[in-house]
PDB file of N, CA and C in Angstrom:
ATOM      1  N   MET A   1       0.676  -1.494  -0.007  1.00  0.00           N
ATOM      2  CA  MET A   1       0.238  -0.115   0.016  1.00  0.00           C
ATOM      3  C   MET A   1       0.817   1.165  -0.066  1.00  0.00           C
ATOM      4  N   LEU A   2       1.971   1.264   0.837  1.00  0.00           N
ATOM      5  CA  LEU A   2       2.709   2.215   0.307  1.00  0.00           C
ATOM      6  C   LEU A   2       3.806   2.620  -0.508  1.00  0.00           C
ATOM      7  N   VAL A   3       4.006   1.575  -1.520  1.00  0.00           N
ATOM      8  CA  VAL A   3       4.736   1.539  -2.544  1.00  0.00           C
ATOM      9  C   VAL A   3       3.614   2.063  -3.568  1.00  0.00           C
ATOM     10  N   LEU A   4       2.172   2.341  -3.354  1.00  0.00           N
ATOM     11  CA  LEU A   4       1.652   2.384  -4.612  1.00  0.00           C
ATOM     12  C   LEU A   4       1.450   4.267  -3.982  1.00  0.00           C
ATOM     13  N   PHE A   5       1.047   4.808  -3.228  1.00  0.00           N
ATOM     14  CA  PHE A   5       0.412   5.275  -1.996  1.00  0.00           C
ATOM     15  C   PHE A   5       1.995   6.674  -2.684  1.00  0.00           C
ATOM     16  N   THR A   6       2.854   5.734  -2.103  1.00  0.00           N
ATOM     17  CA  THR A   6       4.265   6.885  -3.193  1.00  0.00           C
ATOM     18  C   THR A   6       4.458   7.571  -4.643  1.00  0.00           C
ATOM     19  N   LEU A   7       3.740   6.054  -5.567  1.00  0.00           N
ATOM     20  CA  LEU A   7       3.902   6.643  -7.154  1.00  0.00           C
ATOM     21  C   LEU A   7       3.255   7.159  -7.232  1.00  0.00           C
ATOM     22  N   SER A   8       1.718   7.898  -6.538  1.00  0.00           N
ATOM     23  CA  SER A   8       0.743   8.487  -6.843  1.00  0.00           C
ATOM     24  C   SER A   8       0.844   9.237  -6.842  1.00  0.00           C
ATOM     25  N   ARG A   9       2.104   9.644  -5.886  1.00  0.00           N
ATOM     26  CA  ARG A   9       2.715  11.340  -5.903  1.00  0.00           C
ATOM     27  C   ARG A   9       2.820  11.925  -6.821  1.00  0.00           C
ATOM     28  N   SER A  10       4.123  10.861  -8.117  1.00  0.00           N
ATOM     29  CA  SER A  10       4.647  11.846  -9.185  1.00  0.00           C
ATOM     30  C   SER A  10       3.882  10.458 -10.871  1.00  0.00           C
ATOM     31  N   GLU A  11       4.144  10.555 -11.570  1.00  0.00           N
ATOM     32  CA  GLU A  11       3.739  10.180 -13.146  1.00  0.00           C
ATOM     33  C   GLU A  11       4.941   9.466 -12.548  1.00  0.00           C
ATOM     34  N   LEU A  12       6.400   9.140 -12.893  1.00  0.00           N
ATOM     35  CA  LEU A  12       7.395   7.997 -12.625  1.00  0.00           C
ATOM     36  C   LEU A  12       7.843   8.686 -11.976  1.00  0.00           C
ATOM     37  N   MET A  13       8.827   7.211 -11.417  1.00  0.00           N
ATOM     38  CA  MET A  13       9.843   6.980  -9.952  1.00  0.00           C
ATOM     39  C   MET A  13      10.536   5.814 -10.777  1.00  0.00           C
ATOM     40  N   ARG A  14      12.051   6.643 -10.021  1.00  0.00           N
ATOM     41  CA  ARG A  14      13.014   5.739 -10.566  1.00  0.00           C
ATOM     42  C   ARG A  14      12.987   4.885  -8.740  1.00  0.00           C
ATOM     43  N   PHE A  15      13.647   3.779  -9.000  1.00  0.00           N
ATOM     44  CA  PHE A  15      14.172   3.089  -7.918  1.00  0.00           C
ATOM     45  C   PHE A  15      14.224   3.199  -6.777  1.00  0.00           C
ATOM     46  N   ASN A  16      15.465   4.450  -6.707  1.00  0.00           N
ATOM     47  CA  ASN A  16      15.839   5.219  -5.442  1.00  0.00           C
ATOM     48  C   ASN A  16      15.372   5.986  -5.091  1.00  0.00           C
ATOM     49  N   ALA A  17      14.713   6.488  -6.091  1.00  0.00           N
ATOM     50  CA  ALA A  17      13.361   7.880  -5.617  1.00  0.00           C
ATOM     51  C   ALA A  17      12.093   7.178  -4.824  1.00  0.00           C
ATOM     52  N   LEU A  18      11.810   5.985  -5.201  1.00  0.00           N
ATOM     53  CA  LEU A  18      11.465   5.182  -4.286  1.00  0.00           C
ATOM     54  C   LEU A  18      11.340   4.863  -3.088  1.00  0.00           C
ATOM     55  N   GLN A  19      12.795   4.235  -3.703  1.00  0.00           N
ATOM     56  CA  GLN A  19      13.060   4.215  -1.878  1.00  0.00           C
ATOM     57  C   GLN A  19      14.203   5.273  -0.457  1.00  0.00           C
ATOM     58  N   ARG A  20      14.023   6.488  -0.790  1.00  0.00           N
ATOM     59  CA  ARG A  20      14.194   7.644  -0.873  1.00  0.00           C
ATOM     60  C   ARG A  20      12.712   8.072   0.067  1.00  0.00           C
ATOM     61  N   ASN A  21      12.257   8.070  -0.261  1.00  0.00           N
ATOM     62  CA  ASN A  21      10.196   8.103   0.049  1.00  0.00           C
ATOM     63  C   ASN A  21       9.969   6.825   0.778  1.00  0.00           C
ATOM     64  N   ILE A  22      10.512   5.916   0.835  1.00  0.00           N
ATOM     65  CA  ILE A  22       9.454   5.343   1.992  1.00  0.00           C
ATOM     66  C   ILE A  22      10.149   4.920   2.693  1.00  0.00           C
ATOM     67  N   PRO A  23      10.487   5.348   3.831  1.00  0.00           N
ATOM     68  CA  PRO A  23      11.421   5.192   4.768  1.00  0.00           C
ATOM     69  C   PRO A  23      11.526   3.650   5.637  1.00  0.00           C
ATOM     70  N   ASP A  24      12.803   2.746   5.761  1.00  0.00           N
ATOM     71  CA  ASP A  24      12.563   2.526   6.481  1.00  0.00           C
ATOM     72  C   ASP A  24      12.463   0.713   5.687  1.00  0.00           C
ATOM     73  N   ILE A  25      12.331   0.825   4.460  1.00  0.00           N
ATOM     74  CA  ILE A  25      12.305  -0.335   3.256  1.00  0.00           C
ATOM     75  C   ILE A  25      13.675  -1.083   2.986  1.00  0.00           C
ATOM     76  N   SER A  26      13.731  -1.538   2.823  1.00  0.00           N
ATOM     77  CA  SER A  26      15.070  -2.728   2.204  1.00  0.00           C
ATOM     78  C   SER A  26      15.283  -2.369   1.279  1.00  0.00           C
ATOM     79  N   GLN A  27      16.774  -2.721   0.414  1.00  0.00           N
ATOM     80  CA  GLN A  27      16.091  -2.710  -1.307  1.00  0.00           C
ATOM     81  C   GLN A  27      15.692  -3.703  -1.124  1.00  0.00           C
ATOM     82  N   LYS A  28      16.018  -4.927  -0.709  1.00  0.00           N
ATOM     83  CA  LYS A  28      15.310  -6.010  -0.769  1.00  0.00           C
ATOM     84  C   LYS A  28      13.699  -6.200  -0.887  1.00  0.00           C
ATOM     85  N   MET A  29      12.919  -5.942  -0.216  1.00  0.00           N
ATOM     86  CA  MET A  29      11.562  -5.975  -0.220  1.00  0.00           C
ATOM     87  C   MET A  29      11.186  -4.828  -0.703  1.00  0.00           C
ATOM     88  N   LEU A  30      11.378  -4.008  -0.909  1.00  0.00           N
ATOM     89  CA  LEU A  30      11.393  -2.637  -2.338  1.00  0.00           C
ATOM     90  C   LEU A  30      11.381  -3.661  -3.441  1.00  0.00           C
ATOM     91  N   THR A  31      12.425  -4.796  -3.330  1.00  0.00           N
ATOM     92  CA  THR A  31      12.548  -5.024  -5.481  1.00  0.00           C
ATOM     93  C   THR A  31      11.238  -6.052  -5.005  1.00  0.00           C
ATOM     94  N   VAL A  32      10.997  -6.757  -4.130  1.00  0.00           N
ATOM     95  CA  VAL A  32       9.987  -8.375  -4.479  1.00  0.00           C
ATOM     96  C   VAL A  32       8.732  -7.861  -4.112  1.00  0.00           C
ATOM     97  N   THR A  33       8.887  -5.894  -3.143  1.00  0.00           N
ATOM     98  CA  THR A  33       7.085  -5.385  -3.525  1.00  0.00           C
ATOM     99  C   THR A  33       6.863  -4.822  -5.009  1.00  0.00           C
ATOM    100  N   LEU A  34       8.082  -4.467  -5.752  1.00  0.00           N
ATOM    101  CA  LEU A  34       7.101  -3.959  -7.060  1.00  0.00           C
ATOM    102  C   LEU A  34       7.373  -5.135  -7.979  1.00  0.00           C
ATOM    103  N   ARG A  35       8.018  -6.153  -7.745  1.00  0.00           N
ATOM    104  CA  ARG A  35       7.809  -7.510  -8.800  1.00  0.00           C
ATOM    105  C   ARG A  35       6.293  -8.540  -7.988  1.00  0.00           C
ATOM    106  N   THR A  36       6.449  -7.422  -7.328  1.00  0.00           N
ATOM    107  CA  THR A  36       4.847  -8.340  -6.790  1.00  0.00           C
ATOM    108  C   THR A  36       3.623  -7.822  -7.232  1.00  0.00           C
ATOM    109  N   LEU A  37       3.460  -6.014  -7.115  1.00  0.00           N
ATOM    110  CA  LEU A  37       3.016  -6.364  -7.668  1.00  0.00           C
ATOM    111  C   LEU A  37       2.741  -5.181  -9.207  1.00  0.00           C
ATOM    112  N   GLU A  38       3.998  -6.022  -9.942  1.00  0.00           N
ATOM    113  CA  GLU A  38       3.687  -5.097 -10.967  1.00  0.00           C
ATOM    114  C   GLU A  38       2.954  -6.971 -11.503  1.00  0.00           C
ATOM    115  N   GLU A  39       3.114  -8.210 -11.245  1.00  0.00           N
ATOM    116  CA  GLU A  39       2.986  -9.196 -11.457  1.00  0.00           C
ATOM    117  C   GLU A  39       1.352  -8.770 -11.042  1.00  0.00           C
ATOM    118  N   ASP A  40       0.871  -8.474 -10.560  1.00  0.00           N
ATOM    119  CA  ASP A  40      -0.384  -8.644 -10.332  1.00  0.00           C
ATOM    120  C   ASP A  40      -1.366  -7.855 -10.879  1.00  0.00           C
ATOM    121  N   GLY A  41      -0.102  -6.312 -12.004  1.00  0.00           N
ATOM    122  CA  GLY A  41      -0.997  -5.575 -13.215  1.00  0.00           C
ATOM    123  C   GLY A  41      -1.722  -4.262 -12.295  1.00  0.00           C
ATOM    124  N   LEU A  42      -0.569  -3.834 -11.307  1.00  0.00           N
ATOM    125  CA  LEU A  42      -0.953  -2.615 -10.402  1.00  0.00           C
ATOM    126  C   LEU A  42       0.747  -1.628 -10.810  1.00  0.00           C
ATOM    127  N   VAL A  43       1.028  -2.021 -11.179  1.00  0.00           N
ATOM    128  CA  VAL A  43       2.934  -1.594 -11.185  1.00  0.00           C
ATOM    129  C   VAL A  43       2.999  -1.621 -12.927  1.00  0.00           C
ATOM    130  N   LYS A  44       3.702  -0.538 -13.549  1.00  0.00           N
ATOM    131  CA  LYS A  44       4.774  -1.185 -14.161  1.00  0.00           C
ATOM    132  C   LYS A  44       5.821  -0.714 -14.643  1.00  0.00           C
ATOM    133  N   ARG A  45       6.810  -1.298 -14.977  1.00  0.00           N
ATOM    134  CA  ARG A  45       7.841  -0.859 -15.256  1.00  0.00           C
ATOM    135  C   ARG A  45       8.713  -0.800 -16.783  1.00  0.00           C
ATOM    136  N   LYS A  46       9.188  -0.064 -16.841  1.00  0.00           N
ATOM    137  CA  LYS A  46       9.870   0.368 -18.630  1.00  0.00           C
ATOM    138  C   LYS A  46      11.385   0.937 -18.385  1.00  0.00           C
ATOM    139  N   VAL A  47      12.386  -0.286 -18.016  1.00  0.00           N
ATOM    140  CA  VAL A  47      13.658  -0.057 -19.014  1.00  0.00           C
ATOM    141  C   VAL A  47      13.892   0.244 -19.789  1.00  0.00           C
ATOM    142  N   TYR A  48      15.179   0.989 -19.736  1.00  0.00           N
ATOM    143  CA  TYR A  48      15.167   1.736 -20.988  1.00  0.00           C
ATOM    144  C   TYR A  48      16.708   1.594 -21.453  1.00  0.00           C
ATOM    145  N   ALA A  49      16.994   0.727 -22.551  1.00  0.00           N
ATOM    146  CA  ALA A  49      17.947   0.453 -23.128  1.00  0.00           C
ATOM    147  C   ALA A  49      19.521   1.567 -23.431  1.00  0.00           C
ATOM    148  N   GLU A  50      19.657   1.521 -21.626  1.00  0.00           N
ATOM    149  CA  GLU A  50      21.044   2.716 -21.579  1.00  0.00           C
ATOM    150  C   GLU A  50      22.014   2.035 -20.227  1.00  0.00           C
ATOM    151  N   VAL A  51      23.282   3.227 -20.907  1.00  0.00           N
ATOM    152  CA  VAL A  51      24.504   2.528 -19.954  1.00  0.00           C
ATOM    153  C   VAL A  51      24.490   3.808 -18.660  1.00  0.00           C
ATOM    154  N   PRO A  52      24.287   2.984 -17.608  1.00  0.00           N
ATOM    155  CA  PRO A  52      24.058   2.284 -16.307  1.00  0.00           C
ATOM    156  C   PRO A  52      22.489   2.413 -17.297  1.00  0.00           C
ATOM    157  N   PRO A  53      21.736   1.202 -16.878  1.00  0.00           N
ATOM    158  CA  PRO A  53      20.512   1.211 -17.400  1.00  0.00           C
ATOM    159  C   PRO A  53      18.889   1.800 -16.286  1.00  0.00           C
ATOM    160  N   ARG A  54      18.745   2.350 -16.696  1.00  0.00           N
ATOM    161  CA  ARG A  54      17.302   3.424 -16.200  1.00  0.00           C
ATOM    162  C   ARG A  54      15.711   2.837 -16.846  1.00  0.00           C
ATOM    163  N   VAL A  55      15.573   2.934 -15.121  1.00  0.00           N
ATOM    164  CA  VAL A  55      14.464   1.505 -14.587  1.00  0.00           C
ATOM    165  C   VAL A  55      12.972   2.552 -13.761  1.00  0.00           C
ATOM    166  N   GLU A  56      12.447   2.615 -14.309  1.00  0.00           N
ATOM    167  CA  GLU A  56      11.324   4.063 -14.192  1.00  0.00           C
ATOM    168  C   GLU A  56       9.411   3.030 -13.359  1.00  0.00           C
ATOM    169  N   TYR A  57       8.697   3.471 -13.159  1.00  0.00           N
ATOM    170  CA  TYR A  57       7.888   2.590 -11.921  1.00  0.00           C
ATOM    171  C   TYR A  57       6.946   3.914 -12.770  1.00  0.00           C
ATOM    172  N   SER A  58       5.214   3.057 -12.415  1.00  0.00           N
ATOM    173  CA  SER A  58       4.321   3.833 -12.805  1.00  0.00           C
ATOM    174  C   SER A  58       3.553   3.182 -12.239  1.00  0.00           C
ATOM    175  N   LEU A  59       2.114   3.571 -11.784  1.00  0.00           N
ATOM    176  CA  LEU A  59       1.004   3.084 -12.228  1.00  0.00           C
ATOM    177  C   LEU A  59       0.656   2.819 -12.527  1.00  0.00           C
ATOM    178  N   THR A  60      -0.273   1.963 -12.939  1.00  0.00           N
ATOM    179  CA  THR A  60      -1.659   1.186 -13.865  1.00  0.00           C
ATOM    180  C   THR A  60      -3.263   1.790 -13.631  1.00  0.00           C
ATOM    181  N   ASP A  61      -3.408   1.907 -14.731  1.00  0.00           N
ATOM    182  CA  ASP A  61      -5.090   2.156 -14.300  1.00  0.00           C
ATOM    183  C   ASP A  61      -6.421   1.445 -13.340  1.00  0.00           C
ATOM    184  N   ARG A  62      -5.118  -0.274 -13.559  1.00  0.00           N
ATOM    185  CA  ARG A  62      -5.396  -0.889 -12.721  1.00  0.00           C
ATOM    186  C   ARG A  62      -5.606  -0.017 -10.445  1.00  0.00           C
ATOM    187  N   ALA A  63      -4.580   0.217 -10.396  1.00  0.00           N
ATOM    188  CA  ALA A  63      -3.911   0.617  -9.311  1.00  0.00           C
ATOM    189  C   ALA A  63      -4.228   2.375  -9.361  1.00  0.00           C
ATOM    190  N   VAL A  64      -4.315   2.904 -10.019  1.00  0.00           N
ATOM    191  CA  VAL A  64      -5.204   4.566  -9.905  1.00  0.00           C
ATOM    192  C   VAL A  64      -6.778   3.728  -9.813  1.00  0.00           C
ATOM    193  N   SER A  65      -7.296   3.546  -9.631  1.00  0.00           N
ATOM    194  CA  SER A  65      -9.021   2.730  -9.521  1.00  0.00           C
ATOM    195  C   SER A  65      -8.498   2.402  -7.849  1.00  0.00           C
ATOM    196  N   LEU A  66      -7.278   2.169  -8.022  1.00  0.00           N
ATOM    197  CA  LEU A  66      -7.544   1.680  -5.837  1.00  0.00           C
ATOM    198  C   LEU A  66      -7.051   2.670  -5.397  1.00  0.00           C
ATOM    199  N   LEU A  67      -6.504   4.058  -5.747  1.00  0.00           N
ATOM    200  CA  LEU A  67      -5.799   4.908  -4.919  1.00  0.00           C
ATOM    201  C   LEU A  67      -6.561   5.235  -3.957  1.00  0.00           C
ATOM    202  N   PRO A  68      -8.565   6.235  -4.148  1.00  0.00           N
ATOM    203  CA  PRO A  68      -9.560   6.140  -3.737  1.00  0.00           C
ATOM    204  C   PRO A  68      -9.854   5.150  -2.263  1.00  0.00           C
ATOM    205  N   HIS A  69      -9.439   4.072  -2.049  1.00  0.00           N
ATOM    206  CA  HIS A  69      -9.878   2.864  -1.041  1.00  0.00           C
ATOM    207  C   HIS A  69      -8.686   2.958  -0.100  1.00  0.00           C
ATOM    208  N   ILE A  70      -6.638   3.225  -0.992  1.00  0.00           N
ATOM    209  CA  ILE A  70      -5.743   3.627   0.092  1.00  0.00           C
ATOM    210  C   ILE A  70      -6.437   4.674   0.527  1.00  0.00           C
ATOM    211  N   ASN A  71      -6.221   6.151   0.352  1.00  0.00           N
ATOM    212  CA  ASN A  71      -6.923   7.196   1.125  1.00  0.00           C
ATOM    213  C   ASN A  71      -8.111   6.885   2.152  1.00  0.00           C
ATOM    214  N   GLY A  72      -8.886   6.128   1.431  1.00  0.00           N
ATOM    215  CA  GLY A  72     -10.078   6.334   3.032  1.00  0.00           C
ATOM    216  C   GLY A  72      -9.528   5.456   3.879  1.00  0.00           C
ATOM    217  N   LEU A  73      -7.984   4.536   3.604  1.00  0.00           N
ATOM    218  CA  LEU A  73      -7.105   4.237   4.592  1.00  0.00           C
ATOM    219  C   LEU A  73      -6.702   4.446   5.971  1.00  0.00           C
ATOM    220  N   ILE A  74      -5.339   5.457   4.800  1.00  0.00           N
ATOM    221  CA  ILE A  74      -4.710   6.261   4.946  1.00  0.00           C
ATOM    222  C   ILE A  74      -5.712   6.995   6.124  1.00  0.00           C
ATOM    223  N   GLY A  75      -6.824   7.739   5.443  1.00  0.00           N
ATOM    224  CA  GLY A  75      -8.047   9.108   6.369  1.00  0.00           C
ATOM    225  C   GLY A  75      -7.734   8.493   8.106  1.00  0.00           C
ATOM    226  N   TRP A  76      -8.432   7.097   7.881  1.00  0.00           N
ATOM    227  CA  TRP A  76      -9.281   6.415   8.789  1.00  0.00           C
ATOM    228  C   TRP A  76      -7.628   5.684   9.469  1.00  0.00           C
ATOM    229  N   ALA A  77      -6.463   5.788   9.430  1.00  0.00           N
ATOM    230  CA  ALA A  77      -5.200   5.344  10.400  1.00  0.00           C
ATOM    231  C   ALA A  77      -5.476   6.995  11.094  1.00  0.00           C
ATOM    232  N   LYS A  78      -5.160   8.573  10.432  1.00  0.00           N
ATOM    233  CA  LYS A  78      -5.109   8.835  10.990  1.00  0.00           C
ATOM    234  C   LYS A  78      -5.547   9.093  11.930  1.00  0.00           C
ATOM    235  N   GLU A  79      -6.780   9.207  11.884  1.00  0.00           N
ATOM    236  CA  GLU A  79      -8.028   9.693  13.004  1.00  0.00           C
ATOM    237  C   GLU A  79      -8.153   8.624  14.277  1.00  0.00           C
ATOM    238  N   ASN A  80      -7.724   7.053  13.746  1.00  0.00           N
ATOM    239  CA  ASN A  80      -7.308   6.712  14.996  1.00  0.00           C
ATOM    240  C   ASN A  80      -6.092   5.986  15.161  1.00  0.00           C
ATOM    241  N   MET A  81      -4.922   7.305  14.850  1.00  0.00           N
ATOM    242  CA  MET A  81      -3.889   6.920  15.048  1.00  0.00           C
ATOM    243  C   MET A  81      -3.024   7.240  16.796  1.00  0.00           C
ATOM    244  N   ASP A  82      -4.096   8.170  17.182  1.00  0.00           N
ATOM    245  CA  ASP A  82      -3.834   8.106  18.534  1.00  0.00           C
ATOM    246  C   ASP A  82      -4.547   7.346  19.857  1.00  0.00           C
ATOM    247  N   ALA A  83      -5.075   6.894  19.840  1.00  0.00           N
ATOM    248  CA  ALA A  83      -5.855   5.917  19.990  1.00  0.00           C
ATOM    249  C   ALA A  83      -5.470   4.341  20.222  1.00  0.00           C
ATOM    250  N   ILE A  84      -4.679   3.752  19.097  1.00  0.00           N
ATOM    251  CA  ILE A  84      -3.624   3.171  18.425  1.00  0.00           C
ATOM    252  C   ILE A  84      -2.605   2.980  19.162  1.00  0.00           C
ATOM    253  N   LEU A  85      -2.095   4.222  19.449  1.00  0.00           N
ATOM    254  CA  LEU A  85      -0.247   4.487  19.896  1.00  0.00           C
ATOM    255  C   LEU A  85      -0.633   3.934  21.444  1.00  0.00           C
ATOM    256  N   THR A  86      -2.095   4.590  21.771  1.00  0.00           N
ATOM    257  CA  THR A  86      -2.401   4.510  23.782  1.00  0.00           C
ATOM    258  C   THR A  86      -2.522   2.678  23.722  1.00  0.00           C
ATOM    259  N   ASP A  87      -3.050   2.394  22.427  1.00  0.00           N
ATOM    260  CA  ASP A  87      -2.719   1.241  23.100  1.00  0.00           C
ATOM    261  C   ASP A  87      -1.738   0.662  22.985  1.00  0.00           C
ATOM    262  N   ARG A  88      -0.832   0.315  21.759  1.00  0.00           N
ATOM    263  CA  ARG A  88       0.538  -0.008  22.320  1.00  0.00           C
ATOM    264  C   ARG A  88       0.873  -0.291  23.732  1.00  0.00           C
ATOM    265  N   VAL A  89       1.337   1.299  24.138  1.00  0.00           N
ATOM    266  CA  VAL A  89       1.917   1.639  24.931  1.00  0.00           C
ATOM    267  C   VAL A  89       1.046   1.071  26.309  1.00  0.00           C
ATOM    268  N   ARG A  90      -0.297   0.808  26.560  1.00  0.00           N
ATOM    269  CA  ARG A  90      -1.245  -0.127  27.522  1.00  0.00           C
ATOM    270  C   ARG A  90      -0.476  -1.217  27.524  1.00  0.00           C
ATOM    271  N   LYS A  91      -0.361  -1.827  25.910  1.00  0.00           N
ATOM    272  CA  LYS A  91      -0.084  -3.835  25.564  1.00  0.00           C
ATOM    273  C   LYS A  91       1.169  -3.923  27.029  1.00  0.00           C
ATOM    274  N   ARG A  92       2.112  -2.732  26.270  1.00  0.00           N
ATOM    275  CA  ARG A  92       3.801  -3.091  26.444  1.00  0.00           C
ATOM    276  C   ARG A  92       3.936  -2.914  28.343  1.00  0.00           C
ATOM    277  N   ASN A  93       2.861  -2.152  28.792  1.00  0.00           N
ATOM    278  CA  ASN A  93       3.171  -1.869  29.886  1.00  0.00           C
ATOM    279  C   ASN A  93       1.947  -2.840  31.401  1.00  0.00           C
ATOM    280  N   LYS A  94       1.769  -4.131  30.356  1.00  0.00           N
ATOM    281  CA  LYS A  94       1.088  -4.432  31.522  1.00  0.00           C
ATOM    282  C   LYS A  94       2.595  -5.786  31.857  1.00  0.00           C
TER     283      LYS A  94
END
C-alpha cells in the first residue's frame, strides 16, 4: 500500500527515488514488493536501453482505481492513530 501511495505522488519514479521516499524499507523488500505489484498488474516497469540501465515505475489504471480506497484507509489510520498508539503503550506496560 505504501509503494502504491508513494507512486501516486509522481507520474514516474525510479527505484532510488522510491526507496528515499519510503522510510525503513530495505532494497530487497522494495524489489520484492515492486515485482509482486507488477505481477498483479498494479505497477508498470519500463526499462530503457541505456548504460547504466534506467528503470522507471508508474501506476497502472487498475492501481489508480484503487487509490481512493487506499486514501480512505490512510484517513482512517490518521483518525485512529492516537488511540492505536495508546493501546500499544498500554499493552507493553502490562
